[in-house]
PDB file of C-alpha atoms in Angstrom:
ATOM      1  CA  UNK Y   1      90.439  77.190  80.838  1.00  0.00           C
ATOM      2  CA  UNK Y   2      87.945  79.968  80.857  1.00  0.00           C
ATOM      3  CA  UNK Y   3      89.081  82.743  78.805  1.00  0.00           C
ATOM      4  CA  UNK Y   4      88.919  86.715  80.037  1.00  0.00           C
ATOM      5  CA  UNK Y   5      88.279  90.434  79.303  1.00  0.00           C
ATOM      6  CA  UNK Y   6      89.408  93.736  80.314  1.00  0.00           C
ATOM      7  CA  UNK Y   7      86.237  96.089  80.306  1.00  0.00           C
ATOM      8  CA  UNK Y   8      85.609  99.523  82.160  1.00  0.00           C
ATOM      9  CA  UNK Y   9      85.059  99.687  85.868  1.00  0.00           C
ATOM     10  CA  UNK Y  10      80.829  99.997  87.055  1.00  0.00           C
ATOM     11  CA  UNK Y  11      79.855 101.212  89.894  1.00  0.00           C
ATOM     12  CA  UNK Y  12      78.680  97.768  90.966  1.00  0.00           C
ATOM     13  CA  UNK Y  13      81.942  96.106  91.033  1.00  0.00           C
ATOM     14  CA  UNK Y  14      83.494  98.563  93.900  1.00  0.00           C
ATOM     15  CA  UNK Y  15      83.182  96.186  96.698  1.00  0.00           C
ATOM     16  CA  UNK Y  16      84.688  93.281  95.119  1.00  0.00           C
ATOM     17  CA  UNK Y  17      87.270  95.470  93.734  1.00  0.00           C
ATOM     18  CA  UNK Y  18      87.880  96.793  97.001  1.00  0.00           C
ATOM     19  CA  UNK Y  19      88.548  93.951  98.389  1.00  0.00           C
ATOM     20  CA  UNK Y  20      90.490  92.304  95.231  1.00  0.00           C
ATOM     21  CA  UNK Y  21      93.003  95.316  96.424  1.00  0.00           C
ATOM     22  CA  UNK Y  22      93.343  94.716  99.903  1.00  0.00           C
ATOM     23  CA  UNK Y  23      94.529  91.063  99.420  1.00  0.00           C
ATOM     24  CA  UNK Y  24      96.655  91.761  96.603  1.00  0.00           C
ATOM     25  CA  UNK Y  25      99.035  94.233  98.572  1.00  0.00           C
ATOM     26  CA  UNK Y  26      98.243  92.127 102.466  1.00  0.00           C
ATOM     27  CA  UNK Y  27      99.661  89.030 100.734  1.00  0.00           C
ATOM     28  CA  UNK Y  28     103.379  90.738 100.283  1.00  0.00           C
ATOM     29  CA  UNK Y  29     103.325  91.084 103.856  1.00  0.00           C
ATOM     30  CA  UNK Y  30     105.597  88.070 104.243  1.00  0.00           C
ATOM     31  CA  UNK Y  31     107.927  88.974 101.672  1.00  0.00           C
ATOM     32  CA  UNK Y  32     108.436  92.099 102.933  1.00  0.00           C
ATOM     33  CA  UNK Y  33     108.904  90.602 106.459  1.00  0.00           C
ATOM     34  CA  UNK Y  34     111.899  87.997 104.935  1.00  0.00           C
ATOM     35  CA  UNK Y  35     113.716  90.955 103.550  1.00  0.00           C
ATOM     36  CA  UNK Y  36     113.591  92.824 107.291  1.00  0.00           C
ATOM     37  CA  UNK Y  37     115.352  89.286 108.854  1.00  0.00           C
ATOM     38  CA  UNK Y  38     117.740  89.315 106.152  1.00  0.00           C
ATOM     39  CA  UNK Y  39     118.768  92.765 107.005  1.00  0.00           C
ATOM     40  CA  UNK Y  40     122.592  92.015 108.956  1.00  0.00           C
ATOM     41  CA  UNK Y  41     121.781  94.631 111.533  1.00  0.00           C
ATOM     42  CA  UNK Y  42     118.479  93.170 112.614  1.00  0.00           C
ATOM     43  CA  UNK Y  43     120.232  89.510 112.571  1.00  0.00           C
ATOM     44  CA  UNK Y  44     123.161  91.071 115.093  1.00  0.00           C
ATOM     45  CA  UNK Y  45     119.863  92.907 117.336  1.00  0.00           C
ATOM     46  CA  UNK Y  46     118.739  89.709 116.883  1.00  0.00           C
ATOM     47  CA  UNK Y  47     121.648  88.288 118.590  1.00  0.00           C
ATOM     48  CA  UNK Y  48     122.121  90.542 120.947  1.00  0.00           C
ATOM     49  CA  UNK Y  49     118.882  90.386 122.640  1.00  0.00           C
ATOM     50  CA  UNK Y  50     118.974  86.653 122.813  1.00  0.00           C
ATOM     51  CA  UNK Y  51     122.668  86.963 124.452  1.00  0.00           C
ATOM     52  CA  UNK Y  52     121.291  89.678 126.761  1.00  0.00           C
ATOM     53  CA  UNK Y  53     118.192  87.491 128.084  1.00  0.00           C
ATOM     54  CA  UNK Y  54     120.052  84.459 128.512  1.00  0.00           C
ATOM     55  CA  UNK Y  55     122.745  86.277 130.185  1.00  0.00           C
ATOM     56  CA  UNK Y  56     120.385  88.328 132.470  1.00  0.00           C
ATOM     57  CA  UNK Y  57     118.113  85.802 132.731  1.00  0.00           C
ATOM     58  CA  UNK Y  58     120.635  82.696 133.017  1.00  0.00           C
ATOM     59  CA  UNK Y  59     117.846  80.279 130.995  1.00  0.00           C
ATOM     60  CA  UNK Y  60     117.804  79.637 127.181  1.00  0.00           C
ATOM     61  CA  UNK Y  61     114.387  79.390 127.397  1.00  0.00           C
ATOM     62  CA  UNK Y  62     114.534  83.273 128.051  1.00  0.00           C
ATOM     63  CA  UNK Y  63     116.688  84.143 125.558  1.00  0.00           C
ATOM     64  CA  UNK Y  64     114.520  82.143 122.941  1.00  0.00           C
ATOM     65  CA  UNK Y  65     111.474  83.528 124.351  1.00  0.00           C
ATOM     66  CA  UNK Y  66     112.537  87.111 123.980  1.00  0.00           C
ATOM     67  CA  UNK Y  67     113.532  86.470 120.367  1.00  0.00           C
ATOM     68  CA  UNK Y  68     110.347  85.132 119.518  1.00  0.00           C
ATOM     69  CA  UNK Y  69     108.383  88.248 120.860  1.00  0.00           C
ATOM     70  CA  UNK Y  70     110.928  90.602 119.147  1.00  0.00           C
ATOM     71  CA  UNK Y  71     110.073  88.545 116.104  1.00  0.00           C
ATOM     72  CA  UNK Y  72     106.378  88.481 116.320  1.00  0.00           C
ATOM     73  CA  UNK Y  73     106.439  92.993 117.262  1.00  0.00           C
ATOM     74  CA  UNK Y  74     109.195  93.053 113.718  1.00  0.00           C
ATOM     75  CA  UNK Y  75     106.520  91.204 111.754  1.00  0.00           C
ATOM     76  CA  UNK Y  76     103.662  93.489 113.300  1.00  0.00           C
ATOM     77  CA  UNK Y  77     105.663  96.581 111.951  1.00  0.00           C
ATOM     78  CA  UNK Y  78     106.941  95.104 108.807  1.00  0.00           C
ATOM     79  CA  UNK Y  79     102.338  94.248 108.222  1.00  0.00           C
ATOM     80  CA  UNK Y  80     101.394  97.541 109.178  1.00  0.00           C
ATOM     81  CA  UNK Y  81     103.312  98.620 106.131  1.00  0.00           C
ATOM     82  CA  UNK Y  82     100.960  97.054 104.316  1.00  0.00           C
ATOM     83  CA  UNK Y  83      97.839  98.033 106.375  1.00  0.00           C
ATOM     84  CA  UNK Y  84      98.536 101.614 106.369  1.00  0.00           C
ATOM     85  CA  UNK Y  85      99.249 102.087 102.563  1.00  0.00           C
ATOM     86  CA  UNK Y  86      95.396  99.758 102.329  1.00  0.00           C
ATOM     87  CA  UNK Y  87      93.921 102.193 104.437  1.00  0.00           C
ATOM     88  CA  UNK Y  88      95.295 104.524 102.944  1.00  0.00           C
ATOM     89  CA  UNK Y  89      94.098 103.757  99.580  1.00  0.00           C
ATOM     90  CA  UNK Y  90      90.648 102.603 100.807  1.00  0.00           C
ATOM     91  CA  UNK Y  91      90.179 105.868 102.550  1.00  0.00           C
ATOM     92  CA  UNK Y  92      90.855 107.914  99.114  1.00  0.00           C
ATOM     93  CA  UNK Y  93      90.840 107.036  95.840  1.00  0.00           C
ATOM     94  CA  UNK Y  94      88.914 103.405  96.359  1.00  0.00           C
ATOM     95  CA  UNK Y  95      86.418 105.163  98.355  1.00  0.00           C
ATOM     96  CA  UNK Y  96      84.460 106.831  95.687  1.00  0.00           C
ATOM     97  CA  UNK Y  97      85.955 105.126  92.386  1.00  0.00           C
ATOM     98  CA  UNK Y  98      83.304 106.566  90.197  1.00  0.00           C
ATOM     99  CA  UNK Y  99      83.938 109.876  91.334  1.00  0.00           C
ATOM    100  CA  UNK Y 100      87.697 109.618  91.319  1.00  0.00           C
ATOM    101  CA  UNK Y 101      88.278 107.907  87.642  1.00  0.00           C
ATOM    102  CA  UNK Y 102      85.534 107.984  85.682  1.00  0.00           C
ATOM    103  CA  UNK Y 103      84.308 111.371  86.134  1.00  0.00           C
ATOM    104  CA  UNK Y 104      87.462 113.272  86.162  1.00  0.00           C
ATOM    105  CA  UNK Y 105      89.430 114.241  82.963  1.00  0.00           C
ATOM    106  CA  UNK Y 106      92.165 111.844  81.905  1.00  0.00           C
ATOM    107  CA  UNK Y 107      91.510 108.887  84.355  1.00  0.00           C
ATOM    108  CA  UNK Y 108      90.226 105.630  83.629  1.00  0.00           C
ATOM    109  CA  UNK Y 109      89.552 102.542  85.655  1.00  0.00           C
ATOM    110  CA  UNK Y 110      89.439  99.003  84.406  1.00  0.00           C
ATOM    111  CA  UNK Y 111      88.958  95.471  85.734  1.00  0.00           C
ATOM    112  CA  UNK Y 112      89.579  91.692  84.156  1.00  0.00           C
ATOM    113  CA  UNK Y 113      87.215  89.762  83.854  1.00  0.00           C
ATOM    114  CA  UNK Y 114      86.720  85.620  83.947  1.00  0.00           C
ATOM    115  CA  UNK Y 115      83.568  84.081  84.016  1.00  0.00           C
ATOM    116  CA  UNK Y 116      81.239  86.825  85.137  1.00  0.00           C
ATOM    117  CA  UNK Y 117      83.575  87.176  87.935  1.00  0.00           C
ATOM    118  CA  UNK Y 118      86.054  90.643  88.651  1.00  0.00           C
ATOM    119  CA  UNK Y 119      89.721  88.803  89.230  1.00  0.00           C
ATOM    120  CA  UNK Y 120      91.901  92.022  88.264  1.00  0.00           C
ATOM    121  CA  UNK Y 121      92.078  95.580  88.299  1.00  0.00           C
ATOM    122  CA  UNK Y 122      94.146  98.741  87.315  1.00  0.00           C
ATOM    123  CA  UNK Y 123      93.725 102.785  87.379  1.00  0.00           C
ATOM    124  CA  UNK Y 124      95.347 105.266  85.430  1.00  0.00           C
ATOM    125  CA  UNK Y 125      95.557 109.443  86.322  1.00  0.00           C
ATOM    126  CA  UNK Y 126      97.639 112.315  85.267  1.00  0.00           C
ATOM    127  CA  UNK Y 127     100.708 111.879  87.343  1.00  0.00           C
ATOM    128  CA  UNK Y 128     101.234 114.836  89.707  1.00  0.00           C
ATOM    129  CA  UNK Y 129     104.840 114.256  89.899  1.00  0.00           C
ATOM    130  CA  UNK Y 130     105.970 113.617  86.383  1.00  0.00           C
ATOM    131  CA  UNK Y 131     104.241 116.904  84.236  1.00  0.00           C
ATOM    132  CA  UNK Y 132     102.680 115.428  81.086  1.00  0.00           C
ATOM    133  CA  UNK Y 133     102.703 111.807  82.440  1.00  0.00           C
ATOM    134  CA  UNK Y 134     100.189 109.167  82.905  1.00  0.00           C
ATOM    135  CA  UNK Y 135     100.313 107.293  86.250  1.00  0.00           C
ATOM    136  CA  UNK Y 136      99.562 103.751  86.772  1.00  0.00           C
ATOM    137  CA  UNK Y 137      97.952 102.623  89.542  1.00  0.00           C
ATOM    138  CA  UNK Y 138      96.386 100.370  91.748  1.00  0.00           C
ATOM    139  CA  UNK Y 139      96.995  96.874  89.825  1.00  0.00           C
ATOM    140  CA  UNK Y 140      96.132  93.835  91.383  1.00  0.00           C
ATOM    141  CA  UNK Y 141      95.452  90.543  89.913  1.00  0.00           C
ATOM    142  CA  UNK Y 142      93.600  87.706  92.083  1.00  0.00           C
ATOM    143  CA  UNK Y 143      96.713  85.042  92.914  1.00  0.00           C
ATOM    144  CA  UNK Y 144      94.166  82.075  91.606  1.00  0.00           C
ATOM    145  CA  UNK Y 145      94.165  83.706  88.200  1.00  0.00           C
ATOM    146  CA  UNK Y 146      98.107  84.846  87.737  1.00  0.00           C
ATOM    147  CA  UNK Y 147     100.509  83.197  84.971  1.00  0.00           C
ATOM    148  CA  UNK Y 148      97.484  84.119  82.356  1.00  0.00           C
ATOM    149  CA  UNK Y 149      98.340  87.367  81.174  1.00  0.00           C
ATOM    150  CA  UNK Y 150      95.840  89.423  82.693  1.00  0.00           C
ATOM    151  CA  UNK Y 151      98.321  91.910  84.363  1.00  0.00           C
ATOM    152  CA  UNK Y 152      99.842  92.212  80.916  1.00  0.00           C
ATOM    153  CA  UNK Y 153      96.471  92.550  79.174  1.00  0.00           C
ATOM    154  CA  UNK Y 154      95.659  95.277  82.214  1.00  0.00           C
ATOM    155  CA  UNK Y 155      98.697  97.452  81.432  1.00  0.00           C
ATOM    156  CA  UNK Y 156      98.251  97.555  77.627  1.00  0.00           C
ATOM    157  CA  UNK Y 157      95.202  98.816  78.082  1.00  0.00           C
ATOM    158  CA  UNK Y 158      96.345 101.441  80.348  1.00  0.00           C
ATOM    159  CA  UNK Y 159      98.800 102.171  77.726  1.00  0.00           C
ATOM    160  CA  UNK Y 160      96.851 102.200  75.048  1.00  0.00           C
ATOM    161  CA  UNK Y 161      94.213 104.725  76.574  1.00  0.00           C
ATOM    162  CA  UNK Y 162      98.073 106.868  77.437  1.00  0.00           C
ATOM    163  CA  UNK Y 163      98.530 106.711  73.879  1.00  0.00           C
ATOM    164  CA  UNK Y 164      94.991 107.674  72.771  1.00  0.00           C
ATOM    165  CA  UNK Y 165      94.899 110.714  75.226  1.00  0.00           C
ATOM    166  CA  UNK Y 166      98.223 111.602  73.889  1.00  0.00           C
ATOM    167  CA  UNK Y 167     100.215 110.741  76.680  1.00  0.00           C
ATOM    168  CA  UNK Y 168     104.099 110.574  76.111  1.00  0.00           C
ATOM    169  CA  UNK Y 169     104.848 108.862  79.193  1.00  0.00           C
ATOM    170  CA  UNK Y 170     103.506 106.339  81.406  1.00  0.00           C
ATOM    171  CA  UNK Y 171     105.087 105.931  85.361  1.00  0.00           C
ATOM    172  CA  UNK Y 172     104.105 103.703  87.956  1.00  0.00           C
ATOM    173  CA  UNK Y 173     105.905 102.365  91.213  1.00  0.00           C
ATOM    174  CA  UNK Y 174     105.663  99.010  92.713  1.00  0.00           C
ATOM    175  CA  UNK Y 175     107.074  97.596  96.209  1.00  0.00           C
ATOM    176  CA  UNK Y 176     111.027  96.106  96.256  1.00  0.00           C
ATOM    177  CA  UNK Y 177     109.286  92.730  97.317  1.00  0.00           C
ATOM    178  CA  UNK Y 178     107.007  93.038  94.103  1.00  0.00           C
ATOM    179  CA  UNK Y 179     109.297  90.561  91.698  1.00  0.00           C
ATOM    180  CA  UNK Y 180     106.675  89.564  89.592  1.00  0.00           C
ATOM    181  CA  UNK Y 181     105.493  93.067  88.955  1.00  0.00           C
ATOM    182  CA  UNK Y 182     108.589  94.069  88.407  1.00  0.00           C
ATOM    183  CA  UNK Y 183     109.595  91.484  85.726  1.00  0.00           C
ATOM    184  CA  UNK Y 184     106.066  92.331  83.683  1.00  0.00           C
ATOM    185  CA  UNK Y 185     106.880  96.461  83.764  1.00  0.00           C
ATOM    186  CA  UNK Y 186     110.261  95.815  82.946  1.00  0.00           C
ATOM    187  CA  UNK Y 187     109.537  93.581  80.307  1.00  0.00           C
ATOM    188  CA  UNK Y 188     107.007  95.886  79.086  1.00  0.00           C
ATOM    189  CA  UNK Y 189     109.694  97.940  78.427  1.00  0.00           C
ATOM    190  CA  UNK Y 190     108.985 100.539  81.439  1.00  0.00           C
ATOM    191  CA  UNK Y 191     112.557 101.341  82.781  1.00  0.00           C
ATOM    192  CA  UNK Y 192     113.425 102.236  86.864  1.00  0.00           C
ATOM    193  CA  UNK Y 193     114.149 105.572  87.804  1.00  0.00           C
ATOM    194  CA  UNK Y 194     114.477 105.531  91.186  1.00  0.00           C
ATOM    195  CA  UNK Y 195     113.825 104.575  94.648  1.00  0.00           C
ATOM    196  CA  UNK Y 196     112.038 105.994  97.943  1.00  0.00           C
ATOM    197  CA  UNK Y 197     111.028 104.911 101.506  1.00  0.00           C
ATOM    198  CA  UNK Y 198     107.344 105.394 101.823  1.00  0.00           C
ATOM    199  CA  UNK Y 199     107.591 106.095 106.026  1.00  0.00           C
ATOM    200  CA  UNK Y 200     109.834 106.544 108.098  1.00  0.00           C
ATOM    201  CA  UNK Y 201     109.384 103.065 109.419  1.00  0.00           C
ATOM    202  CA  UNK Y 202     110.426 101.834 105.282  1.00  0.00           C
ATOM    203  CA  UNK Y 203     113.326 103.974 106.022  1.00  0.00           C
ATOM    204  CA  UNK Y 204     114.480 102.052 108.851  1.00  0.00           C
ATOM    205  CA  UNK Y 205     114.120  99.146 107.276  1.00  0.00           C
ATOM    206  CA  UNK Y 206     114.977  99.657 104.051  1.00  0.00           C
ATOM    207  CA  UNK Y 207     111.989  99.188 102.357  1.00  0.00           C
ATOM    208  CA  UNK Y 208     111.718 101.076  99.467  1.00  0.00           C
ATOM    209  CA  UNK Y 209     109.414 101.876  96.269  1.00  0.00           C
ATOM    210  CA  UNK Y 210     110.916 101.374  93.232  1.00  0.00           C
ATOM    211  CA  UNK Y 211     109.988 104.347  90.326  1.00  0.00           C
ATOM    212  CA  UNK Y 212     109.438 103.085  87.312  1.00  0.00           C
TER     213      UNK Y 212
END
């Protein structure tokens, strides 16, 4: 198995890291969408819109068929969770990475390496919510390359560099659906410190970003 390295982001690997990003947060799109039908209130909407069509309609083949649209507009909300906060991101920060983290005091970008080829990524910037913090950001390992310890390798070299720029505490948040992620920061020893909804569409959901 080829073996990898975490080096410093160039300007030549923005596209690949770009998209590296995009995937990484698209692919929890399905997780996020399990949680929203496990929800008890959208099970009884559920419900109730099948016994409404069948009853106004007098068919099953209504009722089912107005579940199934309800279904496919819930999982076209529950995405564009995902496709905002990409767009987002892609529209800001990832835009002009360069200008954003290498340039500017405190910041550093990084990506894993395996085999000449960028698989993994991860920013770090003073956090403007936590004074005297280091944030986290922006971590994303390919799935093809996960179980290898890259993600772990990624985050000790963000908090290394914390350490080095004398840093006394490093923050982050990650998605509820993000149980992988979670287990690594928490058994990194990074504790959770609260929660938030990042829309009001999360709110009504109950999708919510966990603080670490």
């Amino acid at each position: 198995m080829a073996s990898f390295r975490i080096r410093p982001f160039r300007e030549q690997d923005s596209e690949v890291v770009r998209a590296l990003f995009a995937r990484g947060i698209l692919e929890h799109a399905p997780a996020g969408f399990r949680h929203v039908l496990r929800l008890a209130r959208v099970r009884l909407a559920l419900l109730v819109l099948f016994v409404g069509a069948r009853a106004g309609g007098g068919s099953w083949v209504l009722g089912l068929g107005t579940v199934g649209l309800a279904l496919v507009l819930l999982w076209l909300l529950v995405r564009s969770l995902s496709t905002d906060y990409v767009r987002d991101a892609l529209g800001t920060d990832l835009c002009d990475i360069p200008g954003t983290y290498l340039r500017a005091p405190d910041c550093g970008f990084w990506v894993a390496e395996v085999g000449g080829s960028v698989v993994g990524m991860v920013a770090a910037v003073p956090s403007q919510d936590v004074p005297g913090a280091l944030e986290l950001r922006r971590m994303s390992v390919s799935r093809e390359q996960r179980g290898r310890g890259l993600a772990r390798a990624l985050c000790r070299e963000v908090l290394g560099f914390a350490r080095a720029r004398g840093f006394g505490t490093v923050v982050l948040s990650t998605s509820m659906v993000q149980l992988a992620a979670q287990r690594l920061y928490e058994g990194l020893g990074f504790r959770r410190g609260g929660a938030s909804s990042p829309s009001l569409l999360g709110s009504i959901v109950h999708f919510q970003i966990f603080h670490y």
